[in-house]
Every structure is written in C-alpha cells, then in structure tokens.
mmCIF file of C-alpha atoms in Angstrom:
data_model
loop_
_atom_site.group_PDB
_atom_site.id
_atom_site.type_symbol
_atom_site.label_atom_id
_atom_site.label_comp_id
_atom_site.label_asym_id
_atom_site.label_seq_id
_atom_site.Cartn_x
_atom_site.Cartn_y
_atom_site.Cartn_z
ATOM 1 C CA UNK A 1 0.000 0.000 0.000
ATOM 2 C CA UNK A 2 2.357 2.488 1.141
ATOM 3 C CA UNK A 3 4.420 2.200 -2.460
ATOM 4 C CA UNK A 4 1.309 2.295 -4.086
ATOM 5 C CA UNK A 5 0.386 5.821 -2.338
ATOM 6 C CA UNK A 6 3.686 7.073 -3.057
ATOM 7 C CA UNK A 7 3.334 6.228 -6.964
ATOM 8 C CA UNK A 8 -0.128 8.066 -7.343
ATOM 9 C CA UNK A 9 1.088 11.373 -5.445
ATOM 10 C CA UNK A 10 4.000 11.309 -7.928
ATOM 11 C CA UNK A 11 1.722 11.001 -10.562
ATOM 12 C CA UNK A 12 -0.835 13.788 -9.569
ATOM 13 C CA UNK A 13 1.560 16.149 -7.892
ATOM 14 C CA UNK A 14 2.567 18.946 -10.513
ATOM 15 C CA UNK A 15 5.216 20.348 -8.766
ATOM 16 C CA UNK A 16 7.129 16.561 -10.062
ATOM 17 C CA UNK A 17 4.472 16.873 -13.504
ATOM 18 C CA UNK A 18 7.289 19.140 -15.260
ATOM 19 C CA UNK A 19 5.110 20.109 -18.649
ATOM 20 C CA UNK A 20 2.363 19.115 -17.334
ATOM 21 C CA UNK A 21 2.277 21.691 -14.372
ATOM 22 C CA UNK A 22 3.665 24.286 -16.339
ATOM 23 C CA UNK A 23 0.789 23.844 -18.645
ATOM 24 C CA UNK A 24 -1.338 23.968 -16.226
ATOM 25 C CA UNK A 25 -0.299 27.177 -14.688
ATOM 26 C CA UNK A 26 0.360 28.900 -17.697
ATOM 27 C CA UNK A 27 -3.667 28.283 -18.315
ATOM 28 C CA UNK A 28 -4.453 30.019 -15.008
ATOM 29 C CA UNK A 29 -2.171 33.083 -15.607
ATOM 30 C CA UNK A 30 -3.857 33.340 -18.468
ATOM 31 C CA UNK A 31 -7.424 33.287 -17.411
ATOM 32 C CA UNK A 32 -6.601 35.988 -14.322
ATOM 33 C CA UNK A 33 -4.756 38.153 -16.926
ATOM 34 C CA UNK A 34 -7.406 40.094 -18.999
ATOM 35 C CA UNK A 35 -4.478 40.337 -22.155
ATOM 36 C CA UNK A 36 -4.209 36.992 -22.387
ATOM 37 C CA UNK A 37 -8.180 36.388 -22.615
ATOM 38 C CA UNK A 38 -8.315 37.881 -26.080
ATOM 39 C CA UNK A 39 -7.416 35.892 -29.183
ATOM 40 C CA UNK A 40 -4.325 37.135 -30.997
ATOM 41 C CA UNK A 41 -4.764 39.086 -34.142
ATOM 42 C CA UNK A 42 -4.507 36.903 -37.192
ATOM 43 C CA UNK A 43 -1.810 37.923 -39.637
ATOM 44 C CA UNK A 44 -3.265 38.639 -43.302
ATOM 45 C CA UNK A 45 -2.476 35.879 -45.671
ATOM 46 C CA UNK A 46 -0.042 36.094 -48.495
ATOM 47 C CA UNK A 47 -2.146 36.039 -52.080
ATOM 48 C CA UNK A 48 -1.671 32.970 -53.552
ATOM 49 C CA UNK A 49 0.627 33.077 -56.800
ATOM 50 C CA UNK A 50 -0.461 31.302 -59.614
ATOM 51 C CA UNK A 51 1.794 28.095 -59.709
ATOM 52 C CA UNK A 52 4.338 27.725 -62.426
ATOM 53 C CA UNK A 53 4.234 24.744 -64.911
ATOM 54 C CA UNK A 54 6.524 22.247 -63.843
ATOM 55 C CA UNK A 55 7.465 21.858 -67.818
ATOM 56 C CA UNK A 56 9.068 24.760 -69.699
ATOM 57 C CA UNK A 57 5.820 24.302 -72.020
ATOM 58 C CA UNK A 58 3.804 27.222 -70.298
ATOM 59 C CA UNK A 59 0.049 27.823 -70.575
ATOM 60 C CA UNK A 60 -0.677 30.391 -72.977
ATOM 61 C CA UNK A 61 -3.936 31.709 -71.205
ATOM 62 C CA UNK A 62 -3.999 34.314 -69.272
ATOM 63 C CA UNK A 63 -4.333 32.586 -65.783
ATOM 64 C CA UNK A 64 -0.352 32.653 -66.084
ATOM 65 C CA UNK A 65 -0.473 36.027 -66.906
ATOM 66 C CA UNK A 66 2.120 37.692 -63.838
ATOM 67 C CA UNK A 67 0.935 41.441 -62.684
ATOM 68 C CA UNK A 68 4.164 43.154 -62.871
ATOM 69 C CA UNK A 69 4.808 46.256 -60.995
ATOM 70 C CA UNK A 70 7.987 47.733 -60.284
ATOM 71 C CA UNK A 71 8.131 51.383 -58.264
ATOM 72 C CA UNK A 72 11.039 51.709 -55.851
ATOM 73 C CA UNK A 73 10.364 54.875 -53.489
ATOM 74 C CA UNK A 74 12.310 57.081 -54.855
ATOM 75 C CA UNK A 75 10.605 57.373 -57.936
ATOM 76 C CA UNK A 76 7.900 59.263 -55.574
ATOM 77 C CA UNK A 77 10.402 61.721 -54.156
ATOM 78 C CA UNK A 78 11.640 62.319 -58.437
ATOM 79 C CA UNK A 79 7.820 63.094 -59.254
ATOM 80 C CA UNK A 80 7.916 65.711 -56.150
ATOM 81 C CA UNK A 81 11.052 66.970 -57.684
ATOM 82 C CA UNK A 82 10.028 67.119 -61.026
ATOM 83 C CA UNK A 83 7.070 69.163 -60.018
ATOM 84 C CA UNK A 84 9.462 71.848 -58.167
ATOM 85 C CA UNK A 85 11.926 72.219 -60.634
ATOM 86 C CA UNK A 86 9.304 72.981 -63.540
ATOM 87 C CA UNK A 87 9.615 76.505 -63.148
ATOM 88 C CA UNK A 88 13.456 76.498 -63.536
ATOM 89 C CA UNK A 89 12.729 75.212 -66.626
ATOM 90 C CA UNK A 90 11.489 76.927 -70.342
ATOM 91 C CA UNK A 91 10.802 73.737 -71.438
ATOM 92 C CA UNK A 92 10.604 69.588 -71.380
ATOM 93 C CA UNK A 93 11.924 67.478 -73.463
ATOM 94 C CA UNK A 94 10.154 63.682 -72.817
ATOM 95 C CA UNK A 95 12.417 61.073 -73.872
ATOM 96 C CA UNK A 96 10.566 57.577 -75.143
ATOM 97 C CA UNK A 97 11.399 54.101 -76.436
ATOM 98 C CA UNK A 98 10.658 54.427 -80.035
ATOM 99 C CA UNK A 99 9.772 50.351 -79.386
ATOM 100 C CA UNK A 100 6.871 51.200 -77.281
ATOM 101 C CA UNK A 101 5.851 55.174 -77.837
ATOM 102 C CA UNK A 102 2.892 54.547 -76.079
ATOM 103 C CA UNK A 103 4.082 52.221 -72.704
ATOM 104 C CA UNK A 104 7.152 54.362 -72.184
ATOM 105 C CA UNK A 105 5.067 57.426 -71.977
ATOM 106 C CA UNK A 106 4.229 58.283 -68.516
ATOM 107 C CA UNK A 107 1.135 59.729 -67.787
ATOM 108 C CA UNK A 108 2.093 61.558 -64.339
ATOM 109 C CA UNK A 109 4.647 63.633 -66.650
ATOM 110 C CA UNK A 110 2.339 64.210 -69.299
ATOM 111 C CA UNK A 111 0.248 66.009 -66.623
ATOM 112 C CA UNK A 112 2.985 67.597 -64.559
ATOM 113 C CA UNK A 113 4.181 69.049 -67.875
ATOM 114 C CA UNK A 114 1.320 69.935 -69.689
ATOM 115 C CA UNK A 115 1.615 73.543 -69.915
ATOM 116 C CA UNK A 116 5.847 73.789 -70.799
ATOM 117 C CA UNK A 117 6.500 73.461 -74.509
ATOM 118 C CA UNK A 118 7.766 69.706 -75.059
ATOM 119 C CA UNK A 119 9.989 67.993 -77.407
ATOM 120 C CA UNK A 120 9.819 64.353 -77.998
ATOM 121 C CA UNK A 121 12.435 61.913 -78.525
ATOM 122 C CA UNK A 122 11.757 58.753 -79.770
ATOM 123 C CA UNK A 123 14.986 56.546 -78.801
ATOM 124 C CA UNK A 124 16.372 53.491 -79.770
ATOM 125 C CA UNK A 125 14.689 54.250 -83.544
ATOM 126 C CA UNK A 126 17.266 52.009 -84.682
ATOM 127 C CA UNK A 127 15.969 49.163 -83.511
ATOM 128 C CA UNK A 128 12.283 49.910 -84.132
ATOM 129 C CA UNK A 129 10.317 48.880 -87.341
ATOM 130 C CA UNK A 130 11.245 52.367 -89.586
ATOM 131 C CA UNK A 131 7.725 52.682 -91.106
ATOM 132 C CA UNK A 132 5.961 52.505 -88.017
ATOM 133 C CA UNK A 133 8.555 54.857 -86.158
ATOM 134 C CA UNK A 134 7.025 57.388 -89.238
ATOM 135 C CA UNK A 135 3.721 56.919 -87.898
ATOM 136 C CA UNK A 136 4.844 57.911 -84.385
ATOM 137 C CA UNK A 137 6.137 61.115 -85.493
ATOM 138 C CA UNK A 138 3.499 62.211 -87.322
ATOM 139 C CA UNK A 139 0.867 61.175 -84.193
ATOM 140 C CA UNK A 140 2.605 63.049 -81.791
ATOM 141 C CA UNK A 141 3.209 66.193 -84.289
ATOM 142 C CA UNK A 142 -0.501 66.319 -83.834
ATOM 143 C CA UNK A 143 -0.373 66.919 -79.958
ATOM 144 C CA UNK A 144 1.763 70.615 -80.402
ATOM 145 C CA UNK A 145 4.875 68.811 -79.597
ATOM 146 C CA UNK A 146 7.949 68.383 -81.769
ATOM 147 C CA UNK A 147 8.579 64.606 -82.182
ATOM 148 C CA UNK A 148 11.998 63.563 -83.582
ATOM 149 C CA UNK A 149 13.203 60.042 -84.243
ATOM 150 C CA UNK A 150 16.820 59.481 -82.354
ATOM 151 C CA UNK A 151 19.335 56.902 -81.600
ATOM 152 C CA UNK A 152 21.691 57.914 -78.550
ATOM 153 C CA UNK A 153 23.964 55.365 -78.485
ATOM 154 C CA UNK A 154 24.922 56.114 -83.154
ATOM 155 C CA UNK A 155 24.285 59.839 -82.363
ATOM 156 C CA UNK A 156 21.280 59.534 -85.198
ATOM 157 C CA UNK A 157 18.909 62.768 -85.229
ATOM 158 C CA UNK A 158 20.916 64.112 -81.865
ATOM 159 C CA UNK A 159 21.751 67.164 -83.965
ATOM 160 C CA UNK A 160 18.290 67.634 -84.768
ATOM 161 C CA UNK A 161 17.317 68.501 -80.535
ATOM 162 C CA UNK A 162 19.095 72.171 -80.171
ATOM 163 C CA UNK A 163 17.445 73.654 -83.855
ATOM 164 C CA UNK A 164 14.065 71.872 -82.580
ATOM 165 C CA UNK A 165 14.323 74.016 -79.398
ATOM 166 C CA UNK A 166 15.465 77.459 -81.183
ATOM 167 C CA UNK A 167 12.111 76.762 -83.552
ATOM 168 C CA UNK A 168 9.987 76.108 -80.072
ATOM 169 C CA UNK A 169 11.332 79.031 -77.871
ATOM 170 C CA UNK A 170 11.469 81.376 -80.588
ATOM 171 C CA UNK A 171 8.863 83.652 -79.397
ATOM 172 C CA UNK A 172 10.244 83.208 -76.242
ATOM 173 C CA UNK A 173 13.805 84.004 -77.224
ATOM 174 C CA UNK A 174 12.890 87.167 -79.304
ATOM 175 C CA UNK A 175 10.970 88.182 -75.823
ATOM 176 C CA UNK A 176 14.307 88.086 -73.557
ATOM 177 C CA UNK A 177 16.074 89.683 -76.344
ATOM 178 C CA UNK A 178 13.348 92.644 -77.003
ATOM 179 C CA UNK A 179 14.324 93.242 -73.272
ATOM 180 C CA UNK A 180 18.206 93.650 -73.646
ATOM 181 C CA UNK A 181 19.158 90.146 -73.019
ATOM 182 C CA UNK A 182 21.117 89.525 -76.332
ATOM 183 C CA UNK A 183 21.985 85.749 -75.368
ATOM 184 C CA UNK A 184 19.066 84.649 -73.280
ATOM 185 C CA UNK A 185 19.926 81.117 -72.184
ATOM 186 C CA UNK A 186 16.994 78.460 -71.832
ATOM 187 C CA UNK A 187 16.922 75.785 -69.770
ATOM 188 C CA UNK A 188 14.849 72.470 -70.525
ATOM 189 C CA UNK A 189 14.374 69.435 -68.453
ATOM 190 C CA UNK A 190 15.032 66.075 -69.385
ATOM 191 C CA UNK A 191 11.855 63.546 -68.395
ATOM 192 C CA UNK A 192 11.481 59.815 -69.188
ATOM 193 C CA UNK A 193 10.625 56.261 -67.480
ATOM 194 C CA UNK A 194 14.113 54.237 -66.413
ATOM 195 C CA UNK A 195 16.531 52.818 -68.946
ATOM 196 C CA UNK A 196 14.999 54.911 -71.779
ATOM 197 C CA UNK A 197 18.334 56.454 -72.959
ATOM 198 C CA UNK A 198 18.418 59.699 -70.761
ATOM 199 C CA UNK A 199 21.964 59.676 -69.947
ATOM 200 C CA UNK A 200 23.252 58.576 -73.020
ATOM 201 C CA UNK A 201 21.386 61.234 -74.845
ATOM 202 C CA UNK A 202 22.795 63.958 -72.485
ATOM 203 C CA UNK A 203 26.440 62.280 -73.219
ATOM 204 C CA UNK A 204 25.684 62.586 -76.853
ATOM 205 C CA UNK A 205 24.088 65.884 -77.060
ATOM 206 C CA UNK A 206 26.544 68.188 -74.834
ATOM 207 C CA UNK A 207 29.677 65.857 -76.347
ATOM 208 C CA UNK A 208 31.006 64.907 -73.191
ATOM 209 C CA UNK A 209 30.284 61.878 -70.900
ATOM 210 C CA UNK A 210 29.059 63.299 -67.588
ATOM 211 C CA UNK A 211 25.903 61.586 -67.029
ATOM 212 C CA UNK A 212 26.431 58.380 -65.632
ATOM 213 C CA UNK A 213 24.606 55.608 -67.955
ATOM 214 C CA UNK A 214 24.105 51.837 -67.743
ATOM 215 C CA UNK A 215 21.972 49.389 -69.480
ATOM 216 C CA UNK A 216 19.880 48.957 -66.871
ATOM 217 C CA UNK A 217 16.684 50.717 -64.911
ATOM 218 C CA UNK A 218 17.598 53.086 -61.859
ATOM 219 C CA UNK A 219 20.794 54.189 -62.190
ATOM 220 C CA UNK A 220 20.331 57.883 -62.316
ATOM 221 C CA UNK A 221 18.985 58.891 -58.787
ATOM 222 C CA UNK A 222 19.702 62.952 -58.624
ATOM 223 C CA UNK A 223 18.978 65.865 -60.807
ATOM 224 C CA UNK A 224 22.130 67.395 -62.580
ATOM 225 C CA UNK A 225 22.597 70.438 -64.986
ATOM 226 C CA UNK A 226 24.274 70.320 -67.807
ATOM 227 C CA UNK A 227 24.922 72.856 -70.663
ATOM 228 C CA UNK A 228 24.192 71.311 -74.435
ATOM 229 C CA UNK A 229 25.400 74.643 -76.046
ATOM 230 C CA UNK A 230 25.403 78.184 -76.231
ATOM 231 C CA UNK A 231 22.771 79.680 -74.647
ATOM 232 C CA UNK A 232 21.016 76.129 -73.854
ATOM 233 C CA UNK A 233 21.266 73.666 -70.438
ATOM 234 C CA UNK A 234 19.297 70.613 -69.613
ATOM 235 C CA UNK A 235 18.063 69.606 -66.397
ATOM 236 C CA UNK A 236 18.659 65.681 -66.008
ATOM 237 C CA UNK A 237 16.538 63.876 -63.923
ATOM 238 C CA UNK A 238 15.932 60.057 -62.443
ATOM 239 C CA UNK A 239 13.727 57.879 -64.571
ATOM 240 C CA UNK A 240 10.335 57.590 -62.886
ATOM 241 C CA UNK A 241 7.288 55.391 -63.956
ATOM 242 C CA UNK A 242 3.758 55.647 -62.285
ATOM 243 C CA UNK A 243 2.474 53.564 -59.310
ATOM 244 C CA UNK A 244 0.172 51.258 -60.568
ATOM 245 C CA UNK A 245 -0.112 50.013 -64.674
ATOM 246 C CA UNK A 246 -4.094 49.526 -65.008
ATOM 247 C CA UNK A 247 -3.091 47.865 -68.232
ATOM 248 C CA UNK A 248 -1.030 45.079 -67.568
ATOM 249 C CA UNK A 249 0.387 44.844 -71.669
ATOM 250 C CA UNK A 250 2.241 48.209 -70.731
ATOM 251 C CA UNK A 251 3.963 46.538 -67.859
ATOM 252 C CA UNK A 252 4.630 43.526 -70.131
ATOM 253 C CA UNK A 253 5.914 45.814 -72.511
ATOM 254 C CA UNK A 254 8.100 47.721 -70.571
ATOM 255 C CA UNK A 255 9.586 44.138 -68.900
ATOM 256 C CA UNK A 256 10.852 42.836 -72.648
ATOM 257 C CA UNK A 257 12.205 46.379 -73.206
ATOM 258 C CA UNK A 258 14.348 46.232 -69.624
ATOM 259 C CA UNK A 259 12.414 49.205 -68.138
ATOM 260 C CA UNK A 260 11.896 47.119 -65.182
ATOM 261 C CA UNK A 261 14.191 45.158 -62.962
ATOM 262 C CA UNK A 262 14.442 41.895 -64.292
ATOM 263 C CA UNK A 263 14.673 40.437 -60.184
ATOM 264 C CA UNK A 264 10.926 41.117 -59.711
ATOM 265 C CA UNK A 265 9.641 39.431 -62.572
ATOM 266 C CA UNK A 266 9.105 35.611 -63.732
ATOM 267 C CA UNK A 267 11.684 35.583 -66.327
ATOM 268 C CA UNK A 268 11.127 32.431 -68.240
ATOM 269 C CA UNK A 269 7.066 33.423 -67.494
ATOM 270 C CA UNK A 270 8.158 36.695 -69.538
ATOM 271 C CA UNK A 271 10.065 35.306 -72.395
ATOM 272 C CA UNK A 272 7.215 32.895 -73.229
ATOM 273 C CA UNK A 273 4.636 35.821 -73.899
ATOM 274 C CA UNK A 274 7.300 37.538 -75.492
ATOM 275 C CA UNK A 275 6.994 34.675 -77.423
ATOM 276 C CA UNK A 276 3.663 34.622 -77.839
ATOM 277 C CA UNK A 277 3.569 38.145 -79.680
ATOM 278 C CA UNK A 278 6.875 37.126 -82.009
ATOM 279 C CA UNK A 279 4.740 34.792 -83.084
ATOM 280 C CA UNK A 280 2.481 37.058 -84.359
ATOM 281 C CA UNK A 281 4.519 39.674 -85.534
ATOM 282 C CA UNK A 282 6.305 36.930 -87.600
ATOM 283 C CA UNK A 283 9.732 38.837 -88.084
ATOM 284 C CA UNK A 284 12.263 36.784 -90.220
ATOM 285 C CA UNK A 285 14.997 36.675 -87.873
ATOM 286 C CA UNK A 286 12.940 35.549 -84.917
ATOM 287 C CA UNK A 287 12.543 32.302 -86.793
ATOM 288 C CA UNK A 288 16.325 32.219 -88.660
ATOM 289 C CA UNK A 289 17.852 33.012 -85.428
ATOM 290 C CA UNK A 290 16.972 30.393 -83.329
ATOM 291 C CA UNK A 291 15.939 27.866 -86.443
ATOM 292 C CA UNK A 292 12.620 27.152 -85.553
ATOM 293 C CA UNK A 293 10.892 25.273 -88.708
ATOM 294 C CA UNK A 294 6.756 26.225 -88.968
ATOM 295 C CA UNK A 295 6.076 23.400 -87.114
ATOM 296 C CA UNK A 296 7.873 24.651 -84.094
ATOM 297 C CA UNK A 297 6.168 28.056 -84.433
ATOM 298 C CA UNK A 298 2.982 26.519 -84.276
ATOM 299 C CA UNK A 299 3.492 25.003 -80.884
ATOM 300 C CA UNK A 300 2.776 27.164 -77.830
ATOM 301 C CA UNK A 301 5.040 29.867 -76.211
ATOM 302 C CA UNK A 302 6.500 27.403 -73.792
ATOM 303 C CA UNK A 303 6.788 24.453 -76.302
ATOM 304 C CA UNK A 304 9.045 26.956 -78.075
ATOM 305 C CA UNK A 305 11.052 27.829 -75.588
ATOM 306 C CA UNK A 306 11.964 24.496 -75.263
ATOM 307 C CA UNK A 307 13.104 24.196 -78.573
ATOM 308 C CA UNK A 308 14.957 27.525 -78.739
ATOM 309 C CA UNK A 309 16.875 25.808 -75.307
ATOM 310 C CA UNK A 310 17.265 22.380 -77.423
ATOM 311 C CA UNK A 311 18.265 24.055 -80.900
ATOM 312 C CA UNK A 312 21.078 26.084 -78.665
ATOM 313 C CA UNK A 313 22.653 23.124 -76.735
ATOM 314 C CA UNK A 314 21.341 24.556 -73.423
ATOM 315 C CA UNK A 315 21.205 21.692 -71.240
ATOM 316 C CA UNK A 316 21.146 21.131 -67.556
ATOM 317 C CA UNK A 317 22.693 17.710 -65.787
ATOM 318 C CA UNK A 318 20.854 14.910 -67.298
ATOM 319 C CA UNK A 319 20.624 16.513 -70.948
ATOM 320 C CA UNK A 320 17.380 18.533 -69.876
ATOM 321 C CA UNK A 321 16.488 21.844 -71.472
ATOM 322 C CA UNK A 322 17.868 25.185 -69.584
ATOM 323 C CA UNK A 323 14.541 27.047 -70.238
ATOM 324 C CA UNK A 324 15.809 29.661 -67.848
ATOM 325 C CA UNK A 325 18.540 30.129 -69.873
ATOM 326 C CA UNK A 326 17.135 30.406 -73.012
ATOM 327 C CA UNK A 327 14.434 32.913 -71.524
ATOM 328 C CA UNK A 328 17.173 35.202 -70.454
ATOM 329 C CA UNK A 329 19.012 35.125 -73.846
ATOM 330 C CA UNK A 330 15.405 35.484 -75.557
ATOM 331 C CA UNK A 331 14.830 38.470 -73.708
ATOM 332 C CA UNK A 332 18.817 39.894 -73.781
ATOM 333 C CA UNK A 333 18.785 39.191 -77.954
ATOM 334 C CA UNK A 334 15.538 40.921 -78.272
ATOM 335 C CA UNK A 335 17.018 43.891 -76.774
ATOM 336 C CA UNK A 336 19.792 44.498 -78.398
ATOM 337 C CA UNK A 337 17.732 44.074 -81.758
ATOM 338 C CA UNK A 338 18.970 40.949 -82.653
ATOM 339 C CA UNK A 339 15.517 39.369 -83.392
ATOM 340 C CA UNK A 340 14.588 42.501 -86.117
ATOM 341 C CA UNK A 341 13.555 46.149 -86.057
ATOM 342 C CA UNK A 342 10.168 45.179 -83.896
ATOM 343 C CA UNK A 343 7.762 47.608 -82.599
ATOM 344 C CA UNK A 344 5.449 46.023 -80.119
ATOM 345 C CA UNK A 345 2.702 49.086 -80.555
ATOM 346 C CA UNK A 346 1.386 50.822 -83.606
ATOM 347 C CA UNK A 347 -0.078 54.059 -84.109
ATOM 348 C CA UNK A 348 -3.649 54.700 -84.531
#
C-alpha cells in the first residue's frame, strides 16, 4: 500500500508533472490576466501566386499572366522633384522608347508638364520597325509637340534637338532679347521612365560623358545640370514610372524592353509571352535566329522555348532543357535588336 500511495502522489503532484504543471499554470495566468483572454490578431495571408508549370511548355492563357509592378520609393520623391523644378525650366523634353511610344510614356509627366513646350524623342529608332517609327512622329506632331526620331547610343537625329528648341522658344527668345538680353539662355528638363536612354542622350548631345549611364533601370537617382550649347542647359533627372499600370500589356511591354528590374519578374514566365507576340509579328529573324521550322512556331510559347533551349545546346545535368537560360538570352537578344527592327505598338 504504502508504495502504491507514493506512486499516485507522484503522478498527480505537478510540482514533479514538469510540462504538465507548467501547462497547467500557464492556463491560469492566463485566465486571471485580462491580455491573455483575447485571441491574438490573425496575420493577413499572403495572395496565392499562380503556380508555375513544372514543364518549360507554359500555358498560354492568361491565368499565367504575372501582374508586374515595379516602383522603388524614390521614384515618388523624383515626381515631387520634377514638379518643383518645372519653373526652372522653359521647357521639357520627354524622352521615349521608339519600341513602345505609347508604354514608355508616362502619364504623371504628361500632366505635370502639360503647360511647358515639349519635345519628344523617340529613342532606340534604330531598332524599331522604320515605317511605323514614321507613324509615331506624325501622331505626336498632332499633340503641339515636336517629335523627332533618335538613336543615342549612333548619335542619329541628336543634332536635330538644339534647332528643334530654337524653332519652339522662338517667341520666347525674341521676348528676352526685345528686353536687352542679347543671349538669353533656356533651360529644358530632361523627363522619361528608367533605362529609356536619358543619360546617353545627355552624353551625346553636350559631347562629353558626364551623365552616368548603364543598361539597366535606376541608375540615375539625382537631378544634374548640364549645358548642351550656347545659350542652352538641360536639367537631367531620375527615370520615374507611375504607381500602378491599369493595363497590364504596358507593364509587359516595358519588362521585354528592360524598363523594369528583371529580379521582380518571372523571367522564363516573360520570355514565353514575349513569345507569344513574335509569333504574331512573324519577323524573319525571330525564326532564322533560333531555327525554328513552322512546325515549331505553331506550338505554344513554352513548347518553343523548349526548342529555342534544345536548338542552342542549353542543357542542364541529365541533358534537360535550360529554359531559364534560353528565356534570359530570348529576352537579352531581343534587346539588343537581334531578333529585327520590332515595334510592339502601332499608331492609330
């Protein structure tokens, strides 16, 4: 009897229960303490992403359609800036990607700008489709703004900027002048989204590399004078696109261009709609490039990838396809114009 007492009071006491006492008093705390009587706010969930095929032959509908946004937050302190600096300025001049006039326009800088006179520069007109870059030019003439055709990086149409803004601040010019300022000198701002060629157009126009340029989004991050020639200096600022694209084919758009970082997109997602719309455009070297017969061209986006992957020896261990690879070279070719003078968007 007596070791059979001593085994239950072991068993029931809790100072000897260990977790179980401690369980046990924890509960009590907890129901004398009023802030432990309320249930603990539930953390919002994460949205589900759509999952990615498991084969490099992607859906084609738009369930796998990513929403790509991309707005860092200094792009809200450039708008700010933008707006102040306006009146230090006589005019804008909005440069574009001649690839995509109407994605790389942004609409906050349309507005901020709307009453300075405004040149446009379509960029990168080199590696646009020429007939449709004519089309451009003779849209935007329509909206009081001088549009020229330019290619920073060959120096094509860069002479054309200063005469465009003698024949835009004439009237302005003549004013300063009719008031004893014989060389009045005007001051325009330079605008666009990121990676659009700002830099490398103020390098090209004012003959000496100041600007810092890159291939790649975000680079400029202050505003900087610079003087293009006599009695003319341009205000350079940070590339800035808009919060939110309602239309996700702009954000598409400015993804295959390199507007956007390329580490907050779905690459191989990206380079199989890019796909998609080569398809349909049907340019020549798309197909010669990569040697894709009609039969491959036929198959969908991600079926092609594969074979672009397979028809360039990129392999993983085990002789599999390197789809990732061959997005990133799809995307890095297309680019740098290898794939054709394409223009994604057409007048109208």
């Amino acid at each position: 009897m007596k070791n059979h007492t001593r085994h239950n009071q072991t068993k029931h006491n809790p100072k000897r229960g260990g977790r179980s006492g401690a369980r046990m008093n924890t509960q009590k705390s907890r129901a004398a303490n009023p802030k432990h009587t309320a249930s603990k706010p539930q953390k919002p969930q994460k949205p589900v992403k759509p999952k990615k095929p498991k084969t490099a032959a992607a859906p084609n509908s738009s369930e796998y359609a990513q929403v790509i946004q991309w707005y860092p937050g200094h792009m809200t302190k450039t708008k700010r800036r933008i707006e102040k600096d306006l009146k230090l300025v006589d005019a804008v001049a909005e440069i574009i990607d001649a690839r995509i006039p109407v994605s790389s326009r942004n609409p906050d800088i349309a507005r901020l700008t709307a009453g300075k006179p405004r040149v446009v520069l379509l960029n990168k007109c080199d590696m646009a489709d020429p007939r449709l870059t004519a089309g451009w030019v003779s849209l935007l003439s329509r909206e009081n703004v001088k549009a020229i055709p330019v290619d920073c990086k060959s120096g094509r149409g860069v002479d054309q900027f200063v005469p465009a803004l003698r024949e835009l601040l004439q009237d302005r010019i003549e004013s300063y002048r009719a008031k004893g300022m014989v060389n009045p000198s005007m001051r325009v701002m330079i605008v666009g989204i990121p990676n659009v060629g700002k830099s490398t157009f103020i390098n090209r126009v004012s003959k000496k590399t100041k600007a810092v340029s890159a291939d790649r989004p975000g680079v400029t991050r202050g505003n900087q004078w610079f003087t293009v020639s006599k009695g003319f200096e341009m205000l350079d600022t940070p590339g800035v696109l808009w919060p939110r694209f309602d239309d996700q084919t702009v954000g598409e758009h400015l993804a295959f261009t390199g507007a956007i970082k390329s580490e907050v997109m779905d690459t191989e997602l990206l380079a199989v709609r890019l796909i998609e719309l080569l398809k349909a455009l049907q340019p020549p070297e798309f197909a010669a490039r990569y040697k894709l017969s009609a039969d491959d061209l036929a198959l969908p986006g991600g079926q092609v990838l594969l074979r672009i992957a397979e028809n360039r020896g990129m392999l993983v261990a085990g002789g599999a396809a390197d789809t990732e690879r061959a997005a990133y070279t799809l995307l890095d070719e297309f680019r740098a114009a290898k794939l054709g003078r394409i223009t994604l968007e057409e007048p109208k």
